[in-house]
Amino acid sequence: MKKALFLIGSVALLLVIGGLYYIPLSEPKEVCRALVQWDGGAAGWRLDHPMDLAWGGGFLYVADTENGAVKKFRDDGTLVAEWKGFKRPVDVAIFGDAIYVADFLTDRIVRLRSDGTVTAEWGRYGTGAGQLDAPSGIAVDGDGNVYVAEFYNHRISKFTADGKFVARWGKDGRWNGQFHYPTDVTVAPDGTVFVADAYNQRIQRFTAQGIYLGKWGGIGYGISGPWLGWFRLAKAVAVDATGHVYVADAFNRRIQKFSSAGDVLGVWAKDRPDEPQELNYAAGVAVGADGIVYVSDFFENRIWKLDCR
């Protein structure tokens, strides 16, 4: 695909197959501030390639992927509980006392209570209704319905809280409503479903029934970039109580904050050459009830706590 970039002041013009696109180069007014980072240290716990995160009931839950575990923390980084026995847990979602885990390698969803008791389990490899192929993201809406992003099936599947199949949508492709290796899904307070369409380098939004509503992230066609509003692997997505959307922009090593319509509101990038503890790979993002943002750094085995208000 032919493309050319021209710089004019604080705006870039990108010419792609006959189309001209404007790219803002200036930083947004809202820039997130790092508060602290946790890596276990003297506390005696360790993460091994943490992936996505979830906030619920005043606690942060972390999919500790290579340890085959889900860890539960207080907001000061104190480890409260840990549940093991997963093959490759990559995402977690919370609804009341229920903890839902997407176990990537076993093609299943596991539901636990806070005491670690397994209360439901569903999914097996396949492409049929209710079957899964590499569940990579999970979310629960206000009614308890469970949404699963399927990495290799290139779709979203919807279930009841007990795992009964409800609906599915999407297939491999570049067009609206299609996906190319989706890695995460989240549900806004108003029921809007946002999907991290990772290898299409975009975020898509849908109704709870899977009706396409819109998208953002560059110009499409799977083209990535470092500019605001663009992505280099839109790895994870989260929504706060006011409907703002946060995206873990993995290879751009940053978190971007958007309005629900896709307008860039803020950014956090910790990659200064003089900073010894940089954000290496933004793999997961979650937002607490107070608006504090949590980010997992996959390669550095730590969690960042940010203020993006």
PDB file of C-alpha atoms in Angstrom:
ATOM      1  CA  MET A   1       0.000   0.000   0.000  1.00  0.00           C
ATOM      2  CA  LYS A   2       1.530   3.315  -1.059  1.00  0.00           C
ATOM      3  CA  LYS A   3       1.658   6.094   1.509  1.00  0.00           C
ATOM      4  CA  ALA A   4       3.533   9.352   2.111  1.00  0.00           C
ATOM      5  CA  LEU A   5       3.781  11.645   5.143  1.00  0.00           C
ATOM      6  CA  PHE A   6       4.102  15.449   4.979  1.00  0.00           C
ATOM      7  CA  LEU A   7       4.709  17.652   8.065  1.00  0.00           C
ATOM      8  CA  ILE A   8       3.163  21.139   8.255  1.00  0.00           C
ATOM      9  CA  GLY A   9       3.600  22.805  11.657  1.00  0.00           C
ATOM     10  CA  SER A  10       1.764  20.814  14.347  1.00  0.00           C
ATOM     11  CA  VAL A  11      -0.208  18.810  11.784  1.00  0.00           C
ATOM     12  CA  ALA A  12       0.878  15.922   9.573  1.00  0.00           C
ATOM     13  CA  LEU A  13      -0.771  15.047   6.287  1.00  0.00           C
ATOM     14  CA  LEU A  14      -0.763  11.368   5.411  1.00  0.00           C
ATOM     15  CA  LEU A  15      -1.449  10.435   1.806  1.00  0.00           C
ATOM     16  CA  VAL A  16      -2.637   6.854   1.378  1.00  0.00           C
ATOM     17  CA  ILE A  17      -4.002   5.394  -1.882  1.00  0.00           C
ATOM     18  CA  GLY A  18      -5.404   8.720  -2.981  1.00  0.00           C
ATOM     19  CA  GLY A  19      -6.830   9.783   0.407  1.00  0.00           C
ATOM     20  CA  LEU A  20      -5.471  12.633   2.553  1.00  0.00           C
ATOM     21  CA  TYR A  21      -5.631  12.325   6.353  1.00  0.00           C
ATOM     22  CA  TYR A  22      -4.827  14.916   9.027  1.00  0.00           C
ATOM     23  CA  ILE A  23      -2.774  13.807  12.037  1.00  0.00           C
ATOM     24  CA  PRO A  24      -2.399  16.087  15.096  1.00  0.00           C
ATOM     25  CA  LEU A  25       1.176  16.065  16.417  1.00  0.00           C
ATOM     26  CA  SER A  26       0.680  18.143  19.576  1.00  0.00           C
ATOM     27  CA  GLU A  27       0.043  16.493  22.948  1.00  0.00           C
ATOM     28  CA  PRO A  28      -3.502  16.672  24.394  1.00  0.00           C
ATOM     29  CA  LYS A  29      -4.138  18.973  27.352  1.00  0.00           C
ATOM     30  CA  GLU A  30      -4.770  16.032  29.671  1.00  0.00           C
ATOM     31  CA  VAL A  31      -1.553  14.146  30.409  1.00  0.00           C
ATOM     32  CA  CYS A  32      -1.630  11.300  32.920  1.00  0.00           C
ATOM     33  CA  ARG A  33       0.748  11.285  35.872  1.00  0.00           C
ATOM     34  CA  ALA A  34       2.417   8.161  37.252  1.00  0.00           C
ATOM     35  CA  LEU A  35       1.849   7.759  40.994  1.00  0.00           C
ATOM     36  CA  VAL A  36       3.681   4.536  41.826  1.00  0.00           C
ATOM     37  CA  GLN A  37       4.636   1.144  40.406  1.00  0.00           C
ATOM     38  CA  TRP A  38       4.458  -2.300  42.032  1.00  0.00           C
ATOM     39  CA  ASP A  39       6.684  -5.246  41.250  1.00  0.00           C
ATOM     40  CA  GLY A  40       6.454  -7.247  44.470  1.00  0.00           C
ATOM     41  CA  GLY A  41       9.887  -6.337  45.767  1.00  0.00           C
ATOM     42  CA  ALA A  42      10.208  -6.801  49.496  1.00  0.00           C
ATOM     43  CA  ALA A  43       6.557  -7.898  49.722  1.00  0.00           C
ATOM     44  CA  GLY A  44       7.564 -11.344  48.493  1.00  0.00           C
ATOM     45  CA  TRP A  45       5.220 -11.715  45.524  1.00  0.00           C
ATOM     46  CA  ARG A  46       6.205 -11.742  41.860  1.00  0.00           C
ATOM     47  CA  LEU A  47       4.380 -11.331  38.574  1.00  0.00           C
ATOM     48  CA  ASP A  48       5.376 -13.268  35.470  1.00  0.00           C
ATOM     49  CA  HIS A  49       4.187 -11.514  32.308  1.00  0.00           C
ATOM     50  CA  PRO A  50       0.959  -9.935  33.622  1.00  0.00           C
ATOM     51  CA  MET A  51      -1.715  -9.377  31.007  1.00  0.00           C
ATOM     52  CA  ASP A  52      -5.076  -7.704  31.521  1.00  0.00           C
ATOM     53  CA  LEU A  53      -6.587  -6.268  34.693  1.00  0.00           C
ATOM     54  CA  ALA A  54      -9.971  -5.706  36.309  1.00  0.00           C
ATOM     55  CA  TRP A  55     -11.224  -3.484  39.102  1.00  0.00           C
ATOM     56  CA  GLY A  56     -14.066  -4.519  41.369  1.00  0.00           C
ATOM     57  CA  GLY A  57     -15.219  -4.012  44.943  1.00  0.00           C
ATOM     58  CA  GLY A  58     -12.243  -1.854  45.810  1.00  0.00           C
ATOM     59  CA  PHE A  59      -9.647  -4.371  44.603  1.00  0.00           C
ATOM     60  CA  LEU A  60      -7.440  -4.812  41.536  1.00  0.00           C
ATOM     61  CA  TYR A  61      -7.341  -8.243  39.882  1.00  0.00           C
ATOM     62  CA  VAL A  62      -4.389  -9.203  37.664  1.00  0.00           C
ATOM     63  CA  ALA A  63      -4.132 -12.041  35.153  1.00  0.00           C
ATOM     64  CA  ASP A  64      -0.648 -13.307  36.077  1.00  0.00           C
ATOM     65  CA  THR A  65      -0.245 -15.199  32.842  1.00  0.00           C
ATOM     66  CA  GLU A  66       2.930 -17.262  33.054  1.00  0.00           C
ATOM     67  CA  ASN A  67       2.316 -18.069  36.724  1.00  0.00           C
ATOM     68  CA  GLY A  68      -1.062 -19.530  35.712  1.00  0.00           C
ATOM     69  CA  ALA A  69      -2.769 -17.452  38.370  1.00  0.00           C
ATOM     70  CA  VAL A  70      -5.066 -14.532  39.124  1.00  0.00           C
ATOM     71  CA  LYS A  71      -3.880 -12.178  41.868  1.00  0.00           C
ATOM     72  CA  LYS A  72      -6.008  -9.784  43.952  1.00  0.00           C
ATOM     73  CA  PHE A  73      -4.513  -6.550  45.318  1.00  0.00           C
ATOM     74  CA  ARG A  74      -5.535  -3.599  47.447  1.00  0.00           C
ATOM     75  CA  ASP A  75      -5.038  -0.203  45.828  1.00  0.00           C
ATOM     76  CA  ASP A  76      -1.706   0.188  47.654  1.00  0.00           C
ATOM     77  CA  GLY A  77      -0.242  -2.924  46.021  1.00  0.00           C
ATOM     78  CA  THR A  78      -0.797  -5.283  48.946  1.00  0.00           C
ATOM     79  CA  LEU A  79      -1.467  -8.845  47.770  1.00  0.00           C
ATOM     80  CA  VAL A  80      -4.738 -10.094  49.259  1.00  0.00           C
ATOM     81  CA  ALA A  81      -5.381 -13.405  47.494  1.00  0.00           C
ATOM     82  CA  GLU A  82      -4.217 -15.618  44.651  1.00  0.00           C
ATOM     83  CA  TRP A  83      -5.968 -18.332  42.654  1.00  0.00           C
ATOM     84  CA  LYS A  84      -3.946 -20.842  40.631  1.00  0.00           C
ATOM     85  CA  GLY A  85      -4.641 -23.793  38.351  1.00  0.00           C
ATOM     86  CA  PHE A  86      -5.057 -21.973  35.036  1.00  0.00           C
ATOM     87  CA  LYS A  87      -3.117 -22.802  31.893  1.00  0.00           C
ATOM     88  CA  ARG A  88      -2.688 -19.288  30.511  1.00  0.00           C
ATOM     89  CA  PRO A  89      -5.049 -16.744  32.124  1.00  0.00           C
ATOM     90  CA  VAL A  90      -5.011 -13.577  30.038  1.00  0.00           C
ATOM     91  CA  ASP A  91      -7.972 -11.571  31.319  1.00  0.00           C
ATOM     92  CA  VAL A  92     -10.299 -11.294  34.293  1.00  0.00           C
ATOM     93  CA  ALA A  93     -13.689  -9.641  34.911  1.00  0.00           C
ATOM     94  CA  ILE A  94     -15.585  -8.983  38.136  1.00  0.00           C
ATOM     95  CA  PHE A  95     -19.335  -8.989  38.816  1.00  0.00           C
ATOM     96  CA  GLY A  96     -20.363  -8.867  42.444  1.00  0.00           C
ATOM     97  CA  ASP A  97     -18.709 -11.806  44.200  1.00  0.00           C
ATOM     98  CA  ALA A  98     -17.996 -13.585  40.906  1.00  0.00           C
ATOM     99  CA  ILE A  99     -14.556 -13.614  39.277  1.00  0.00           C
ATOM    100  CA  TYR A 100     -14.493 -14.580  35.601  1.00  0.00           C
ATOM    101  CA  VAL A 101     -11.220 -15.731  34.033  1.00  0.00           C
ATOM    102  CA  ALA A 102     -10.395 -16.136  30.328  1.00  0.00           C
ATOM    103  CA  ASP A 103      -8.013 -19.114  30.105  1.00  0.00           C
ATOM    104  CA  PHE A 104      -6.447 -18.756  26.671  1.00  0.00           C
ATOM    105  CA  LEU A 105      -4.853 -22.172  26.151  1.00  0.00           C
ATOM    106  CA  THR A 106      -7.733 -24.284  27.469  1.00  0.00           C
ATOM    107  CA  ASP A 107     -10.424 -22.425  25.465  1.00  0.00           C
ATOM    108  CA  ARG A 108     -12.557 -21.966  28.541  1.00  0.00           C
ATOM    109  CA  ILE A 109     -14.116 -19.449  30.882  1.00  0.00           C
ATOM    110  CA  VAL A 110     -13.883 -20.138  34.615  1.00  0.00           C
ATOM    111  CA  ARG A 111     -16.070 -18.463  37.251  1.00  0.00           C
ATOM    112  CA  LEU A 112     -14.885 -18.352  40.855  1.00  0.00           C
ATOM    113  CA  ARG A 113     -16.121 -17.037  44.163  1.00  0.00           C
ATOM    114  CA  SER A 114     -13.836 -14.842  46.227  1.00  0.00           C
ATOM    115  CA  ASP A 115     -12.904 -17.879  48.337  1.00  0.00           C
ATOM    116  CA  GLY A 116     -11.518 -19.580  45.210  1.00  0.00           C
ATOM    117  CA  THR A 117     -14.374 -22.062  44.730  1.00  0.00           C
ATOM    118  CA  VAL A 118     -15.121 -22.767  41.056  1.00  0.00           C
ATOM    119  CA  THR A 119     -18.849 -22.163  40.499  1.00  0.00           C
ATOM    120  CA  ALA A 120     -19.048 -22.499  36.709  1.00  0.00           C
ATOM    121  CA  GLU A 121     -16.866 -23.441  33.779  1.00  0.00           C
ATOM    122  CA  TRP A 122     -17.613 -23.491  30.074  1.00  0.00           C
ATOM    123  CA  GLY A 123     -16.057 -23.541  26.641  1.00  0.00           C
ATOM    124  CA  ARG A 124     -14.210 -26.011  24.484  1.00  0.00           C
ATOM    125  CA  TYR A 125     -12.238 -25.646  21.281  1.00  0.00           C
ATOM    126  CA  GLY A 126     -14.301 -25.030  18.170  1.00  0.00           C
ATOM    127  CA  THR A 127     -16.015 -22.555  15.897  1.00  0.00           C
ATOM    128  CA  GLY A 128     -19.624 -23.417  16.699  1.00  0.00           C
ATOM    129  CA  ALA A 129     -22.068 -21.487  18.859  1.00  0.00           C
ATOM    130  CA  GLY A 130     -20.821 -21.521  22.436  1.00  0.00           C
ATOM    131  CA  GLN A 131     -17.440 -22.957  21.484  1.00  0.00           C
ATOM    132  CA  LEU A 132     -14.268 -20.917  21.911  1.00  0.00           C
ATOM    133  CA  ASP A 133     -10.885 -20.586  20.256  1.00  0.00           C
ATOM    134  CA  ALA A 134      -8.354 -18.764  22.434  1.00  0.00           C
ATOM    135  CA  PRO A 135     -10.478 -16.464  24.619  1.00  0.00           C
ATOM    136  CA  SER A 136      -8.334 -13.333  24.892  1.00  0.00           C
ATOM    137  CA  GLY A 137     -10.620 -10.826  26.611  1.00  0.00           C
ATOM    138  CA  ILE A 138     -13.644 -10.905  28.889  1.00  0.00           C
ATOM    139  CA  ALA A 139     -16.167  -8.410  30.277  1.00  0.00           C
ATOM    140  CA  VAL A 140     -19.459  -8.457  32.182  1.00  0.00           C
ATOM    141  CA  ASP A 141     -22.314  -5.994  31.678  1.00  0.00           C
ATOM    142  CA  GLY A 142     -24.687  -4.586  34.302  1.00  0.00           C
ATOM    143  CA  ASP A 143     -27.098  -7.505  33.847  1.00  0.00           C
ATOM    144  CA  GLY A 144     -24.404 -10.129  34.369  1.00  0.00           C
ATOM    145  CA  ASN A 145     -24.005 -11.109  30.724  1.00  0.00           C
ATOM    146  CA  VAL A 146     -20.488 -12.212  29.804  1.00  0.00           C
ATOM    147  CA  TYR A 147     -18.727 -11.066  26.620  1.00  0.00           C
ATOM    148  CA  VAL A 148     -15.682 -12.945  25.327  1.00  0.00           C
ATOM    149  CA  ALA A 149     -13.214 -11.812  22.661  1.00  0.00           C
ATOM    150  CA  GLU A 150     -12.014 -14.851  20.709  1.00  0.00           C
ATOM    151  CA  PHE A 151      -8.544 -14.336  19.283  1.00  0.00           C
ATOM    152  CA  TYR A 152      -8.513 -17.048  16.616  1.00  0.00           C
ATOM    153  CA  ASN A 153     -12.244 -17.075  15.854  1.00  0.00           C
ATOM    154  CA  HIS A 154     -12.086 -13.300  15.218  1.00  0.00           C
ATOM    155  CA  ARG A 155     -15.376 -12.662  16.990  1.00  0.00           C
ATOM    156  CA  ILE A 156     -17.224 -11.716  20.167  1.00  0.00           C
ATOM    157  CA  SER A 157     -19.363 -14.325  21.916  1.00  0.00           C
ATOM    158  CA  LYS A 158     -21.993 -13.430  24.518  1.00  0.00           C
ATOM    159  CA  PHE A 159     -23.142 -15.717  27.347  1.00  0.00           C
ATOM    160  CA  THR A 160     -25.353 -15.600  30.404  1.00  0.00           C
ATOM    161  CA  ALA A 161     -23.659 -15.473  33.806  1.00  0.00           C
ATOM    162  CA  ASP A 162     -23.807 -19.294  33.925  1.00  0.00           C
ATOM    163  CA  GLY A 163     -22.321 -19.817  30.481  1.00  0.00           C
ATOM    164  CA  LYS A 164     -25.416 -20.291  28.349  1.00  0.00           C
ATOM    165  CA  PHE A 165     -24.715 -19.122  24.821  1.00  0.00           C
ATOM    166  CA  VAL A 166     -26.651 -16.002  23.790  1.00  0.00           C
ATOM    167  CA  ALA A 167     -25.123 -14.548  20.620  1.00  0.00           C
ATOM    168  CA  ARG A 168     -21.967 -14.003  18.595  1.00  0.00           C
ATOM    169  CA  TRP A 169     -20.800 -11.511  16.010  1.00  0.00           C
ATOM    170  CA  GLY A 170     -17.809 -10.790  13.813  1.00  0.00           C
ATOM    171  CA  LYS A 171     -15.478 -12.647  11.480  1.00  0.00           C
ATOM    172  CA  ASP A 172     -11.962 -12.157  10.150  1.00  0.00           C
ATOM    173  CA  GLY A 173     -11.690  -9.016   8.052  1.00  0.00           C
ATOM    174  CA  ARG A 174     -11.046  -5.274   7.824  1.00  0.00           C
ATOM    175  CA  TRP A 175     -14.582  -3.971   7.333  1.00  0.00           C
ATOM    176  CA  ASN A 176     -16.854  -2.476   9.943  1.00  0.00           C
ATOM    177  CA  GLY A 177     -17.939  -5.121  12.452  1.00  0.00           C
ATOM    178  CA  GLN A 178     -15.205  -7.528  11.402  1.00  0.00           C
ATOM    179  CA  PHE A 179     -12.100  -8.307  13.487  1.00  0.00           C
ATOM    180  CA  HIS A 180      -8.501  -9.339  12.992  1.00  0.00           C
ATOM    181  CA  TYR A 181      -7.325 -11.031  16.196  1.00  0.00           C
ATOM    182  CA  PRO A 182      -9.350  -9.135  18.835  1.00  0.00           C
ATOM    183  CA  THR A 183      -7.625  -9.097  22.221  1.00  0.00           C
ATOM    184  CA  ASP A 184     -10.062  -7.449  24.629  1.00  0.00           C
ATOM    185  CA  VAL A 185     -13.638  -6.354  25.231  1.00  0.00           C
ATOM    186  CA  THR A 186     -15.242  -4.051  27.800  1.00  0.00           C
ATOM    187  CA  VAL A 187     -18.742  -2.738  28.500  1.00  0.00           C
ATOM    188  CA  ALA A 188     -19.565   0.888  29.352  1.00  0.00           C
ATOM    189  CA  PRO A 189     -22.117   1.853  32.015  1.00  0.00           C
ATOM    190  CA  ASP A 190     -24.656   2.577  29.254  1.00  0.00           C
ATOM    191  CA  GLY A 191     -24.221  -0.930  27.805  1.00  0.00           C
ATOM    192  CA  THR A 192     -22.021   0.022  24.845  1.00  0.00           C
ATOM    193  CA  VAL A 193     -19.525  -2.721  24.018  1.00  0.00           C
ATOM    194  CA  PHE A 194     -15.963  -1.685  23.059  1.00  0.00           C
ATOM    195  CA  VAL A 195     -13.604  -4.161  21.383  1.00  0.00           C
ATOM    196  CA  ALA A 196      -9.820  -3.921  21.070  1.00  0.00           C
ATOM    197  CA  ASP A 197      -9.489  -5.042  17.447  1.00  0.00           C
ATOM    198  CA  ALA A 198      -5.768  -5.437  17.966  1.00  0.00           C
ATOM    199  CA  TYR A 199      -4.318  -6.295  14.577  1.00  0.00           C
ATOM    200  CA  ASN A 200      -6.687  -3.988  12.756  1.00  0.00           C
ATOM    201  CA  GLN A 201      -5.109  -1.280  14.957  1.00  0.00           C
ATOM    202  CA  ARG A 202      -8.463   0.104  16.101  1.00  0.00           C
ATOM    203  CA  ILE A 203     -11.242   0.177  18.663  1.00  0.00           C
ATOM    204  CA  GLN A 204     -14.768  -0.737  17.570  1.00  0.00           C
ATOM    205  CA  ARG A 205     -17.996  -0.106  19.481  1.00  0.00           C
ATOM    206  CA  PHE A 206     -21.282  -2.002  19.380  1.00  0.00           C
ATOM    207  CA  THR A 207     -24.652  -2.279  21.046  1.00  0.00           C
ATOM    208  CA  ALA A 208     -25.181  -5.156  23.481  1.00  0.00           C
ATOM    209  CA  GLN A 209     -26.789  -7.024  20.554  1.00  0.00           C
ATOM    210  CA  GLY A 210     -23.674  -6.661  18.385  1.00  0.00           C
ATOM    211  CA  ILE A 211     -24.922  -3.847  16.139  1.00  0.00           C
ATOM    212  CA  TYR A 212     -21.964  -1.840  14.849  1.00  0.00           C
ATOM    213  CA  LEU A 213     -21.835   1.778  16.082  1.00  0.00           C
ATOM    214  CA  GLY A 214     -18.425   3.133  15.125  1.00  0.00           C
ATOM    215  CA  LYS A 215     -14.638   2.822  15.235  1.00  0.00           C
ATOM    216  CA  TRP A 216     -11.447   4.811  15.651  1.00  0.00           C
ATOM    217  CA  GLY A 217      -7.699   4.366  15.357  1.00  0.00           C
ATOM    218  CA  GLY A 218      -5.729   5.724  12.423  1.00  0.00           C
ATOM    219  CA  ILE A 219      -7.129   5.280   8.951  1.00  0.00           C
ATOM    220  CA  GLY A 220      -7.905   1.593   9.048  1.00  0.00           C
ATOM    221  CA  TYR A 221      -6.560  -1.094   6.718  1.00  0.00           C
ATOM    222  CA  GLY A 222      -4.514  -2.401   9.663  1.00  0.00           C
ATOM    223  CA  ILE A 223      -2.057   0.499   9.345  1.00  0.00           C
ATOM    224  CA  SER A 224      -0.350   1.417  12.613  1.00  0.00           C
ATOM    225  CA  GLY A 225       1.371   4.623  13.700  1.00  0.00           C
ATOM    226  CA  PRO A 226       2.750   6.618  16.650  1.00  0.00           C
ATOM    227  CA  TRP A 227       0.409   9.609  16.331  1.00  0.00           C
ATOM    228  CA  LEU A 228      -2.334  10.514  18.770  1.00  0.00           C
ATOM    229  CA  GLY A 229      -5.453   8.456  18.155  1.00  0.00           C
ATOM    230  CA  TRP A 230      -3.455   5.788  16.317  1.00  0.00           C
ATOM    231  CA  PHE A 231      -2.163   2.505  17.694  1.00  0.00           C
ATOM    232  CA  ARG A 232       0.648   0.021  17.423  1.00  0.00           C
ATOM    233  CA  LEU A 233      -1.357  -2.930  18.715  1.00  0.00           C
ATOM    234  CA  ALA A 234      -4.502  -1.858  20.554  1.00  0.00           C
ATOM    235  CA  LYS A 235      -3.989  -4.534  23.203  1.00  0.00           C
ATOM    236  CA  ALA A 236      -6.566  -3.772  25.923  1.00  0.00           C
ATOM    237  CA  VAL A 237      -9.501  -1.455  26.546  1.00  0.00           C
ATOM    238  CA  ALA A 238     -11.297  -0.222  29.676  1.00  0.00           C
ATOM    239  CA  VAL A 239     -14.101   2.244  30.418  1.00  0.00           C
ATOM    240  CA  ASP A 240     -14.540   4.431  33.504  1.00  0.00           C
ATOM    241  CA  ALA A 241     -17.778   5.365  35.277  1.00  0.00           C
ATOM    242  CA  THR A 242     -18.245   8.443  33.080  1.00  0.00           C
ATOM    243  CA  GLY A 243     -17.823   6.551  29.808  1.00  0.00           C
ATOM    244  CA  HIS A 244     -14.245   7.579  28.988  1.00  0.00           C
ATOM    245  CA  VAL A 245     -12.292   4.875  27.174  1.00  0.00           C
ATOM    246  CA  TYR A 246      -8.688   3.887  27.959  1.00  0.00           C
ATOM    247  CA  VAL A 247      -6.581   1.876  25.520  1.00  0.00           C
ATOM    248  CA  ALA A 248      -3.334   0.025  26.227  1.00  0.00           C
ATOM    249  CA  ASP A 249      -1.347   0.956  23.105  1.00  0.00           C
ATOM    250  CA  ALA A 250       1.195  -1.849  23.482  1.00  0.00           C
ATOM    251  CA  PHE A 251       4.072  -1.149  21.113  1.00  0.00           C
ATOM    252  CA  ASN A 252       3.679   2.633  21.369  1.00  0.00           C
ATOM    253  CA  ARG A 253       4.310   2.020  25.076  1.00  0.00           C
ATOM    254  CA  ARG A 254       1.499   4.260  26.250  1.00  0.00           C
ATOM    255  CA  ILE A 255      -2.072   4.570  27.454  1.00  0.00           C
ATOM    256  CA  GLN A 256      -4.457   6.759  25.460  1.00  0.00           C
ATOM    257  CA  LYS A 257      -7.675   8.196  26.883  1.00  0.00           C
ATOM    258  CA  PHE A 258     -10.656   8.872  24.605  1.00  0.00           C
ATOM    259  CA  SER A 259     -14.212  10.083  24.712  1.00  0.00           C
ATOM    260  CA  SER A 260     -16.796   7.412  23.928  1.00  0.00           C
ATOM    261  CA  ALA A 261     -16.828   8.764  20.365  1.00  0.00           C
ATOM    262  CA  GLY A 262     -13.061   8.373  19.935  1.00  0.00           C
ATOM    263  CA  ASP A 263     -11.786  11.911  20.573  1.00  0.00           C
ATOM    264  CA  VAL A 264      -8.318  11.893  22.166  1.00  0.00           C
ATOM    265  CA  LEU A 265      -8.468  13.345  25.697  1.00  0.00           C
ATOM    266  CA  GLY A 266      -5.209  12.270  27.301  1.00  0.00           C
ATOM    267  CA  VAL A 267      -2.065  10.194  27.039  1.00  0.00           C
ATOM    268  CA  TRP A 268       0.521   8.604  29.313  1.00  0.00           C
ATOM    269  CA  ALA A 269       3.830   7.481  27.862  1.00  0.00           C
ATOM    270  CA  LYS A 270       6.782   6.673  30.089  1.00  0.00           C
ATOM    271  CA  ASP A 271       9.586   6.215  27.593  1.00  0.00           C
ATOM    272  CA  ARG A 272      12.047   9.053  28.222  1.00  0.00           C
ATOM    273  CA  PRO A 273      15.641   7.887  27.603  1.00  0.00           C
ATOM    274  CA  ASP A 274      16.708   9.139  31.061  1.00  0.00           C
ATOM    275  CA  GLU A 275      13.971   7.173  32.846  1.00  0.00           C
ATOM    276  CA  PRO A 276      15.276   3.792  34.093  1.00  0.00           C
ATOM    277  CA  GLN A 277      11.805   2.368  34.695  1.00  0.00           C
ATOM    278  CA  GLU A 278      10.009   2.831  31.421  1.00  0.00           C
ATOM    279  CA  LEU A 279       6.752   1.325  30.250  1.00  0.00           C
ATOM    280  CA  ASN A 280       7.968  -1.481  28.042  1.00  0.00           C
ATOM    281  CA  TYR A 281       4.749  -3.127  26.790  1.00  0.00           C
ATOM    282  CA  ALA A 282       1.291  -1.942  27.865  1.00  0.00           C
ATOM    283  CA  ALA A 283      -0.626  -5.228  28.103  1.00  0.00           C
ATOM    284  CA  GLY A 284      -3.635  -4.361  30.279  1.00  0.00           C
ATOM    285  CA  VAL A 285      -5.573  -1.422  31.671  1.00  0.00           C
ATOM    286  CA  ALA A 286      -8.278  -0.992  34.322  1.00  0.00           C
ATOM    287  CA  VAL A 287      -9.935   2.000  35.985  1.00  0.00           C
ATOM    288  CA  GLY A 288     -10.852   2.186  39.664  1.00  0.00           C
ATOM    289  CA  ALA A 289     -14.019   3.772  41.013  1.00  0.00           C
ATOM    290  CA  ASP A 290     -12.051   6.908  41.899  1.00  0.00           C
ATOM    291  CA  GLY A 291     -10.756   7.313  38.336  1.00  0.00           C
ATOM    292  CA  ILE A 292      -7.266   6.009  39.105  1.00  0.00           C
ATOM    293  CA  VAL A 293      -5.866   3.990  36.178  1.00  0.00           C
ATOM    294  CA  TYR A 294      -3.854   0.782  36.506  1.00  0.00           C
ATOM    295  CA  VAL A 295      -1.568  -0.559  33.762  1.00  0.00           C
ATOM    296  CA  SER A 296       0.244  -3.887  33.472  1.00  0.00           C
ATOM    297  CA  ASP A 297       3.729  -3.886  31.965  1.00  0.00           C
ATOM    298  CA  PHE A 298       4.064  -7.318  30.386  1.00  0.00           C
ATOM    299  CA  PHE A 299       7.847  -7.449  29.954  1.00  0.00           C
ATOM    300  CA  GLU A 300       8.824  -5.629  33.160  1.00  0.00           C
ATOM    301  CA  ASN A 301       6.480  -7.695  35.387  1.00  0.00           C
ATOM    302  CA  ARG A 302       4.935  -4.761  37.202  1.00  0.00           C
ATOM    303  CA  ILE A 303       1.818  -2.665  37.614  1.00  0.00           C
ATOM    304  CA  TRP A 304       1.699   1.114  37.161  1.00  0.00           C
ATOM    305  CA  LYS A 305      -0.788   3.282  39.035  1.00  0.00           C
ATOM    306  CA  LEU A 306      -1.718   6.492  37.200  1.00  0.00           C
ATOM    307  CA  ASP A 307      -3.763   9.623  37.786  1.00  0.00           C
ATOM    308  CA  CYS A 308      -5.455  10.586  34.501  1.00  0.00           C
ATOM    309  CA  ARG A 309      -8.070  12.938  35.977  1.00  0.00           C
TER     310      ARG A 309
END
